[in-house]
mmCIF file with all atom_site columns, C-alpha atoms in Angstrom:
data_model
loop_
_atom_site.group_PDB
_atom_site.id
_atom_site.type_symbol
_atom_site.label_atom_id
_atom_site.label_alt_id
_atom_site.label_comp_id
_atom_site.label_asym_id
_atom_site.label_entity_id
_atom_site.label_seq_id
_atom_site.pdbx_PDB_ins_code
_atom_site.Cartn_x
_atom_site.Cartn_y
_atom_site.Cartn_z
_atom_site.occupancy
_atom_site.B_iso_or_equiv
_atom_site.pdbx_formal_charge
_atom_site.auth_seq_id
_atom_site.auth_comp_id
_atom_site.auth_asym_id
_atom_site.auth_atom_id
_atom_site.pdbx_PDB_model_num
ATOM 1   C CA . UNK A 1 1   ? 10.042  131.004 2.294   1.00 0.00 ? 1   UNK A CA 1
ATOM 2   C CA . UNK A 1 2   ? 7.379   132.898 0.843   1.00 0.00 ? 2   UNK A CA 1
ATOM 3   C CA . UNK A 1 3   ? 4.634   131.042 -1.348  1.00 0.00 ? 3   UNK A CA 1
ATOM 4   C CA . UNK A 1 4   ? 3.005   134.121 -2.732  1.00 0.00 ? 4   UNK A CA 1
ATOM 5   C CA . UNK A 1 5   ? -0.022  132.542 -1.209  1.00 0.00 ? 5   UNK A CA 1
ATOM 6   C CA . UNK A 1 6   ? 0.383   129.344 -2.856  1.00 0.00 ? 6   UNK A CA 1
ATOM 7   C CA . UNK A 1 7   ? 1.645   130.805 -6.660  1.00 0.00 ? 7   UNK A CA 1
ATOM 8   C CA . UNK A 1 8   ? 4.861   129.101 -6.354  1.00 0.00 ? 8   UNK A CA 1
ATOM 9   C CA . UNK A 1 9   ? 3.591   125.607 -5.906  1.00 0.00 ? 9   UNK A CA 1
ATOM 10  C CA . UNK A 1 10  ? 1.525   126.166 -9.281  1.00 0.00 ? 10  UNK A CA 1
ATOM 11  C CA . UNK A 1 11  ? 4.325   128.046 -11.449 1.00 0.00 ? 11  UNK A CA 1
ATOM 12  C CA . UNK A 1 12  ? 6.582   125.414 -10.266 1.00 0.00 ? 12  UNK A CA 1
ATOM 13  C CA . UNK A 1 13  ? 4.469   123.016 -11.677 1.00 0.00 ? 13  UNK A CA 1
ATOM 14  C CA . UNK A 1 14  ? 3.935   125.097 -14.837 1.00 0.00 ? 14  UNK A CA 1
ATOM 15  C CA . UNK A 1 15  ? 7.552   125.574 -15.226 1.00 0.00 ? 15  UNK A CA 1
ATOM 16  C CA . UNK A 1 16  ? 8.607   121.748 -15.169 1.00 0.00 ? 16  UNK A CA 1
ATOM 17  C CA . UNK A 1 17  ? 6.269   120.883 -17.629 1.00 0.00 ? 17  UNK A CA 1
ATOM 18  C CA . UNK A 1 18  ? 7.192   123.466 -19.950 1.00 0.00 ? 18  UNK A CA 1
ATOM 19  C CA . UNK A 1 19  ? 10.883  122.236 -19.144 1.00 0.00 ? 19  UNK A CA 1
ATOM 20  C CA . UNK A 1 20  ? 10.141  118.680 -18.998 1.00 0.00 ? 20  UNK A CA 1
ATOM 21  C CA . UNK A 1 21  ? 6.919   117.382 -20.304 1.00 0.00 ? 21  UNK A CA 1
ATOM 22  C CA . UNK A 1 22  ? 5.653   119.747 -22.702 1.00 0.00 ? 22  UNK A CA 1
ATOM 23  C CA . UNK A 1 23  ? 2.890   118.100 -23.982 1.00 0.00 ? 23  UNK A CA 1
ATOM 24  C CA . UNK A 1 24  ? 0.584   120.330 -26.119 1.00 0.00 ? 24  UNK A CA 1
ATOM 25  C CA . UNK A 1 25  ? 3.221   123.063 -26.268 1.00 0.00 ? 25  UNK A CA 1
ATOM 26  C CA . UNK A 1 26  ? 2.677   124.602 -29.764 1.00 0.00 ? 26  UNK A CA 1
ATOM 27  C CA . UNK A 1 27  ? -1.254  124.533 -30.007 1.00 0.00 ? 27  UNK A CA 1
ATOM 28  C CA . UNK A 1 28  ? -2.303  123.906 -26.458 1.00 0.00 ? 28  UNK A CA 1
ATOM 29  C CA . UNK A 1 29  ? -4.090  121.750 -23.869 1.00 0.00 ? 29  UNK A CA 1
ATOM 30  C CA . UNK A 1 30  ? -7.361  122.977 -24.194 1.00 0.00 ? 30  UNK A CA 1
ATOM 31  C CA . UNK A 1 31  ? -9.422  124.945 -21.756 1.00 0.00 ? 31  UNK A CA 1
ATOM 32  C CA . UNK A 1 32  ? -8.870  123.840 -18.283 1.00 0.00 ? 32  UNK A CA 1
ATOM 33  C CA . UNK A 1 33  ? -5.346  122.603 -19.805 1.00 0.00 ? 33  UNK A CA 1
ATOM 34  C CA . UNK A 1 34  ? -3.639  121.830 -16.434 1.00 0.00 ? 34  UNK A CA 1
ATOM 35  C CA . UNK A 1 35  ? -6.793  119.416 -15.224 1.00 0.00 ? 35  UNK A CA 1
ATOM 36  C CA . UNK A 1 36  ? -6.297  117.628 -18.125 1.00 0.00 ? 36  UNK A CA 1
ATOM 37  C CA . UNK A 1 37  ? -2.547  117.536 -17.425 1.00 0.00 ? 37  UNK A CA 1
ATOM 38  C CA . UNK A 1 38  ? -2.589  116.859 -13.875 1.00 0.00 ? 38  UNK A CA 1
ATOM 39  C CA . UNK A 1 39  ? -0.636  119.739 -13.416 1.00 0.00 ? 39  UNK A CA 1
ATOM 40  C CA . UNK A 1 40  ? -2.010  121.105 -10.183 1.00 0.00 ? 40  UNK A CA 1
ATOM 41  C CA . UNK A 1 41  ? -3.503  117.953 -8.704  1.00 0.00 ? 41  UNK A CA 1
ATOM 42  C CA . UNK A 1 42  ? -1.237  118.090 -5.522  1.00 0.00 ? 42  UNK A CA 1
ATOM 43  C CA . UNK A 1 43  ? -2.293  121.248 -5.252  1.00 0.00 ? 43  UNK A CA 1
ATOM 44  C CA . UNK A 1 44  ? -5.777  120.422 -4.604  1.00 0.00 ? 44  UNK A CA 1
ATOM 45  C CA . UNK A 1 45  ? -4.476  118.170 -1.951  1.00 0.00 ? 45  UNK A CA 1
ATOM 46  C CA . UNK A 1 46  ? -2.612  121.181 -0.556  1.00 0.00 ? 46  UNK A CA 1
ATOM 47  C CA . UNK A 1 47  ? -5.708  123.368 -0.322  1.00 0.00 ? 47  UNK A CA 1
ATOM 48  C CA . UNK A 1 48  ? -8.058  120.343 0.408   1.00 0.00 ? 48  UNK A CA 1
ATOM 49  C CA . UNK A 1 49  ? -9.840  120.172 -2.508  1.00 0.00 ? 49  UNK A CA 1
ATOM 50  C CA . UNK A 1 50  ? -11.789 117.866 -3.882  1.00 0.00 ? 50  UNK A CA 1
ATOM 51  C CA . UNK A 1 51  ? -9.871  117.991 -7.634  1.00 0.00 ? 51  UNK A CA 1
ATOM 52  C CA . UNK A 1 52  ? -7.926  120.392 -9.572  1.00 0.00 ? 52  UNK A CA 1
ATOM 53  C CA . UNK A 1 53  ? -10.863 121.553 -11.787 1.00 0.00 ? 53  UNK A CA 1
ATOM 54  C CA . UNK A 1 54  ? -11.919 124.705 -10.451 1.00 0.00 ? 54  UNK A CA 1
ATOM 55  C CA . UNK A 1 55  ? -8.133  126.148 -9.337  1.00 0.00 ? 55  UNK A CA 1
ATOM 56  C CA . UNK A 1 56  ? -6.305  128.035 -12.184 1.00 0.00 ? 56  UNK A CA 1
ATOM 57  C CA . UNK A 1 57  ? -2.661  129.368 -12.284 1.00 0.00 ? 57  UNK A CA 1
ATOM 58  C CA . UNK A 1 58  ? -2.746  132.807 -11.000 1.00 0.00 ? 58  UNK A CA 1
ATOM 59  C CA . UNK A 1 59  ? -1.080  133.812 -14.102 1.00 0.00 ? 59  UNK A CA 1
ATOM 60  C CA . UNK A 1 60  ? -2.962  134.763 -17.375 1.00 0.00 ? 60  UNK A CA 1
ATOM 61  C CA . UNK A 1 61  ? 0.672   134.090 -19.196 1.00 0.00 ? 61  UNK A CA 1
ATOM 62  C CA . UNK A 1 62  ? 1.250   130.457 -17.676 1.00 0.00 ? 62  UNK A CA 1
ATOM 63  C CA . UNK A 1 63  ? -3.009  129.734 -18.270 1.00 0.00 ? 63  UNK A CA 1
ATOM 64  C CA . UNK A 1 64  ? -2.883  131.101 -21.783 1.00 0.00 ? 64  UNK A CA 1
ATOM 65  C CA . UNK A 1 65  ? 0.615   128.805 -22.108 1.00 0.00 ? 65  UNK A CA 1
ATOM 66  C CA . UNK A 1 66  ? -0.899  125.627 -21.126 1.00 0.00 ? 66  UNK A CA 1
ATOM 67  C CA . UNK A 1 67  ? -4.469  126.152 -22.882 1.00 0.00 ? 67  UNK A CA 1
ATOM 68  C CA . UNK A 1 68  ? -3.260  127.504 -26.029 1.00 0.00 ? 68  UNK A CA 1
ATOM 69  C CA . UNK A 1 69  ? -0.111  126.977 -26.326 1.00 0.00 ? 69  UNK A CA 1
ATOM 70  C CA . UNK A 1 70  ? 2.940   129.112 -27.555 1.00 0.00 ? 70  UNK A CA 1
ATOM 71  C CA . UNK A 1 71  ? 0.649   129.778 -30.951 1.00 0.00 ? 71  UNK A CA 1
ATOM 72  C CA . UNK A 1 72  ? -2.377  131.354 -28.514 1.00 0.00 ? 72  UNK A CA 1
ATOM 73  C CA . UNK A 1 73  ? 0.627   133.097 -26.397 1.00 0.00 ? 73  UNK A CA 1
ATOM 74  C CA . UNK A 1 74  ? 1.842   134.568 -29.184 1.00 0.00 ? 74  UNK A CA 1
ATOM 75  C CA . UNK A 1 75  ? -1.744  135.911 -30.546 1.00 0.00 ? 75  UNK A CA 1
ATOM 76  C CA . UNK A 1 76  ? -2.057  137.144 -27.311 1.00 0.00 ? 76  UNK A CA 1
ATOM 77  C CA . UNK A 1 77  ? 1.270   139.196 -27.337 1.00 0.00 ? 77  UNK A CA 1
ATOM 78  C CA . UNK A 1 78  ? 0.120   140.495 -30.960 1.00 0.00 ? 78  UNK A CA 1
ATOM 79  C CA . UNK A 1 79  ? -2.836  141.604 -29.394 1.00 0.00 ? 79  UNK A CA 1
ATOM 80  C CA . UNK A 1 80  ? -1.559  143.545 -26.438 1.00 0.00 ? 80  UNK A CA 1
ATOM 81  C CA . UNK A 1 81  ? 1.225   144.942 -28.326 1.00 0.00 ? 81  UNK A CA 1
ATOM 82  C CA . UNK A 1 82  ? -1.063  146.270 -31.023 1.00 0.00 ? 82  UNK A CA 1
ATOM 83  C CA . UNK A 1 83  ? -3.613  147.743 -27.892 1.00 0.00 ? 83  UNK A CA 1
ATOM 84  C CA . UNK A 1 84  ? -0.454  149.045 -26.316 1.00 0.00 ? 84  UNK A CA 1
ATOM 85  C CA . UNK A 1 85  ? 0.692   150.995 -29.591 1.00 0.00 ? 85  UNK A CA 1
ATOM 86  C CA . UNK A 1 86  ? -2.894  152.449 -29.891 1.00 0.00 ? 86  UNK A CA 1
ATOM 87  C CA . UNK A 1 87  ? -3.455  153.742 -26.486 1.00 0.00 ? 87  UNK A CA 1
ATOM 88  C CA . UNK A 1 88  ? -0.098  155.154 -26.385 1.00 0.00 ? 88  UNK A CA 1
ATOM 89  C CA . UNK A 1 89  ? -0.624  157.378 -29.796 1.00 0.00 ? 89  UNK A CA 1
ATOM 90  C CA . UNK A 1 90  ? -4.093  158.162 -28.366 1.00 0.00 ? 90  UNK A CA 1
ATOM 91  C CA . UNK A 1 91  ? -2.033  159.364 -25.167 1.00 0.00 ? 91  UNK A CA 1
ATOM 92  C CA . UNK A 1 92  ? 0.517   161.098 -27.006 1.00 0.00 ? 92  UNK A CA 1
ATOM 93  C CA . UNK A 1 93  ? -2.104  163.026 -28.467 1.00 0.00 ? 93  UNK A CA 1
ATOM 94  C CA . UNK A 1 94  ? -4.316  163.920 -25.907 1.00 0.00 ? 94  UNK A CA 1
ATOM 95  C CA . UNK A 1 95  ? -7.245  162.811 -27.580 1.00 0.00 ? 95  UNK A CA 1
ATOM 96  C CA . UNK A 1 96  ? -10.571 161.585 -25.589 1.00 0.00 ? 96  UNK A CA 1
ATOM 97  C CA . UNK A 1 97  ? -9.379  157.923 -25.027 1.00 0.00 ? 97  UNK A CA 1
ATOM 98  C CA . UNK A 1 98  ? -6.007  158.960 -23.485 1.00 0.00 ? 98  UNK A CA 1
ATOM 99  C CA . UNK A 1 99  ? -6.789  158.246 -20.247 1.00 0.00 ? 99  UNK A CA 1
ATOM 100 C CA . UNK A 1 100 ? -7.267  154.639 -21.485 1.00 0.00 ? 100 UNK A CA 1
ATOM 101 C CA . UNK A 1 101 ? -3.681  154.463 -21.578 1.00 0.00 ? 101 UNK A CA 1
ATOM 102 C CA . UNK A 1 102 ? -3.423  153.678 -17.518 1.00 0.00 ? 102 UNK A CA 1
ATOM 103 C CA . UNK A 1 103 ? -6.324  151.182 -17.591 1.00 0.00 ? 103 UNK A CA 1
ATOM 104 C CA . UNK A 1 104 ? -4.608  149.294 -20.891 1.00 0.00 ? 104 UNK A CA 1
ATOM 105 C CA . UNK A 1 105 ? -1.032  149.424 -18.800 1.00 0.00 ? 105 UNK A CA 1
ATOM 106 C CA . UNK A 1 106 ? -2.539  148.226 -15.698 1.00 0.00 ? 106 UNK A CA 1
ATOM 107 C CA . UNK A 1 107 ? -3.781  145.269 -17.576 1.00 0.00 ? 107 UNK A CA 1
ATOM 108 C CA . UNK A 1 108 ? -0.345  144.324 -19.110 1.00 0.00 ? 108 UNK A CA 1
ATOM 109 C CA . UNK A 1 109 ? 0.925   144.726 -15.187 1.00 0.00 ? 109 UNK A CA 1
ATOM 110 C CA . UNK A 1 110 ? -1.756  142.552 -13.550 1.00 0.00 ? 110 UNK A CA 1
ATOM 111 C CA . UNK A 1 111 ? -2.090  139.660 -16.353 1.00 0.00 ? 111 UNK A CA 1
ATOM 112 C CA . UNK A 1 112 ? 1.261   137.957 -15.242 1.00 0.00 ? 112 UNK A CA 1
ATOM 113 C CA . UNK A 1 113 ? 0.704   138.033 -11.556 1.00 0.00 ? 113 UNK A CA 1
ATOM 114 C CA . UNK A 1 114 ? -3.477  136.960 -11.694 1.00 0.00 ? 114 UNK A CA 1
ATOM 115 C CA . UNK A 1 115 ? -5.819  135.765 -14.331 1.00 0.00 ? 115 UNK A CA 1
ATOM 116 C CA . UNK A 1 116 ? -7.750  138.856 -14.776 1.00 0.00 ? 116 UNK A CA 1
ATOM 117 C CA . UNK A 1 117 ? -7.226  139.114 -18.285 1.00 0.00 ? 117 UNK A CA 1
ATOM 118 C CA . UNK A 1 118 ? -8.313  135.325 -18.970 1.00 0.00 ? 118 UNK A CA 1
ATOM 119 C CA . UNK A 1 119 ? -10.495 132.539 -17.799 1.00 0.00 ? 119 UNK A CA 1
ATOM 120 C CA . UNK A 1 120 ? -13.850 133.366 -15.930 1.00 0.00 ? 120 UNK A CA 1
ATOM 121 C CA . UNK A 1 121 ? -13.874 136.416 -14.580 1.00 0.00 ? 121 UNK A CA 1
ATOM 122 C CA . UNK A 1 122 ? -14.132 139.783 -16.613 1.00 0.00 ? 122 UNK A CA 1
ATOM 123 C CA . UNK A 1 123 ? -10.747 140.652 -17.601 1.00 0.00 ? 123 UNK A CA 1
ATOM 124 C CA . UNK A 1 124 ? -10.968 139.387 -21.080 1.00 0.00 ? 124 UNK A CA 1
ATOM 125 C CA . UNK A 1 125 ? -14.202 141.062 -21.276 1.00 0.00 ? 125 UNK A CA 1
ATOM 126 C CA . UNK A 1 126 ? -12.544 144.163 -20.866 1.00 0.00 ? 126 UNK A CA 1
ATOM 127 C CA . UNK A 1 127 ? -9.753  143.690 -22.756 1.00 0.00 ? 127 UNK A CA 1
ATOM 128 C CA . UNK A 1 128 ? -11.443 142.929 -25.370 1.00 0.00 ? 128 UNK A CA 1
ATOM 129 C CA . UNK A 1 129 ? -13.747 145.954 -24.973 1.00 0.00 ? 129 UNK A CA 1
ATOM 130 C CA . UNK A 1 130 ? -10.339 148.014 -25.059 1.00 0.00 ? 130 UNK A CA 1
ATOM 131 C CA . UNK A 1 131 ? -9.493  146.338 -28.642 1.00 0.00 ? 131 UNK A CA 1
ATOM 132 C CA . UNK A 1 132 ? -12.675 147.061 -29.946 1.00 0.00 ? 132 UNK A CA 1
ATOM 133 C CA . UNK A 1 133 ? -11.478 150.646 -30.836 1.00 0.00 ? 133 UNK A CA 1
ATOM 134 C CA . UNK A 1 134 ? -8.588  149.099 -33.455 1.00 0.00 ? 134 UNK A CA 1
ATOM 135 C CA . UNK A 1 135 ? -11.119 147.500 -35.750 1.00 0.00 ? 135 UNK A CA 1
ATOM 136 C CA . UNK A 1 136 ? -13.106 150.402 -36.302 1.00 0.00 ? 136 UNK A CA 1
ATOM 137 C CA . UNK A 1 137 ? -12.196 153.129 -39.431 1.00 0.00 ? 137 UNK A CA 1
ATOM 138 C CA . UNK A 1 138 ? -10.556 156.390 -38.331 1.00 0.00 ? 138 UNK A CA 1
ATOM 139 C CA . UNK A 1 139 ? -12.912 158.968 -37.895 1.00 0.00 ? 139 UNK A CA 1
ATOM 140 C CA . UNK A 1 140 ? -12.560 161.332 -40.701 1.00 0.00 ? 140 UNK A CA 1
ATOM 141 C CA . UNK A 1 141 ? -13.864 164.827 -42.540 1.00 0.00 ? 141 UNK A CA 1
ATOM 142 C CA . UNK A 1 142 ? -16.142 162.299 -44.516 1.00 0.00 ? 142 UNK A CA 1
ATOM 143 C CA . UNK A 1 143 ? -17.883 161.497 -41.466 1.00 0.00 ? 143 UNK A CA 1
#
């Protein structure tokens, strides 16, 4: 049986609390949501860790699920959905950013199987540095 180096154990635990438990389901757990949950304490035992603090969930969907519930999922989706639409047009078009398109599509690929696009390390950094582009005015013959 294959653990997906160890993924399993965690969305296992991820999925029966959102089946069972579900304790901060609309609005979230917090940062860190699972330590305060328990969720991944055995786990640490697994991997011989001290405590469940530093581990995360492999999974920017299950992460962003049990920090910020389905309200932060759902921001999230808004987000990517509106980056995806943008990039694509800008694709479409051939304009200067449409090579974008592959880096914006690699990050909806990669955030359910890792937590690039959340947590500590520079995913959401990026992301967010893709969005930026949306909340600026067209350029136009005014300009």
């Amino acid at each position: 049986m294959t653990t997906f180096n160890g993924r399993s154990y965690i969305w296992t635990a991820i999925g029966d609390w959102a089946l069972h438990d579900r304790t901060g389901l609309l609005f979230g757990n917090g940062y860190k949501g699972h330590y305060y949950l328990h969720l991944l304490d055995f786990v640490a035992v697994l991997w011989q860790e001290p405590h469940a603090y530093n581990l995360h969930s492999h999974s920017t969907f299950t992460e962003v699920l049990v920090g910020q519930g389905i309200l932060g999922i759902a921001l999230l989706y808004f987000l990517l959905w509106k980056g995806f639409k943008y990039y694509r047009a800008r694709y479409l078009e051939g304009g200067l950013d449409a090579p974008l398109f592959a880096g914006f599509v690699y990050l909806l690929f990669i955030w359910q199987l890792d937590i690039f696009c959340y947590g500590t390390d520079i995913g959401h950094s990026i992301l967010f540095c893709m969005l930026a582009p949306l909340c600026l005015a067209p350029m136009g013959k005014a300009r």
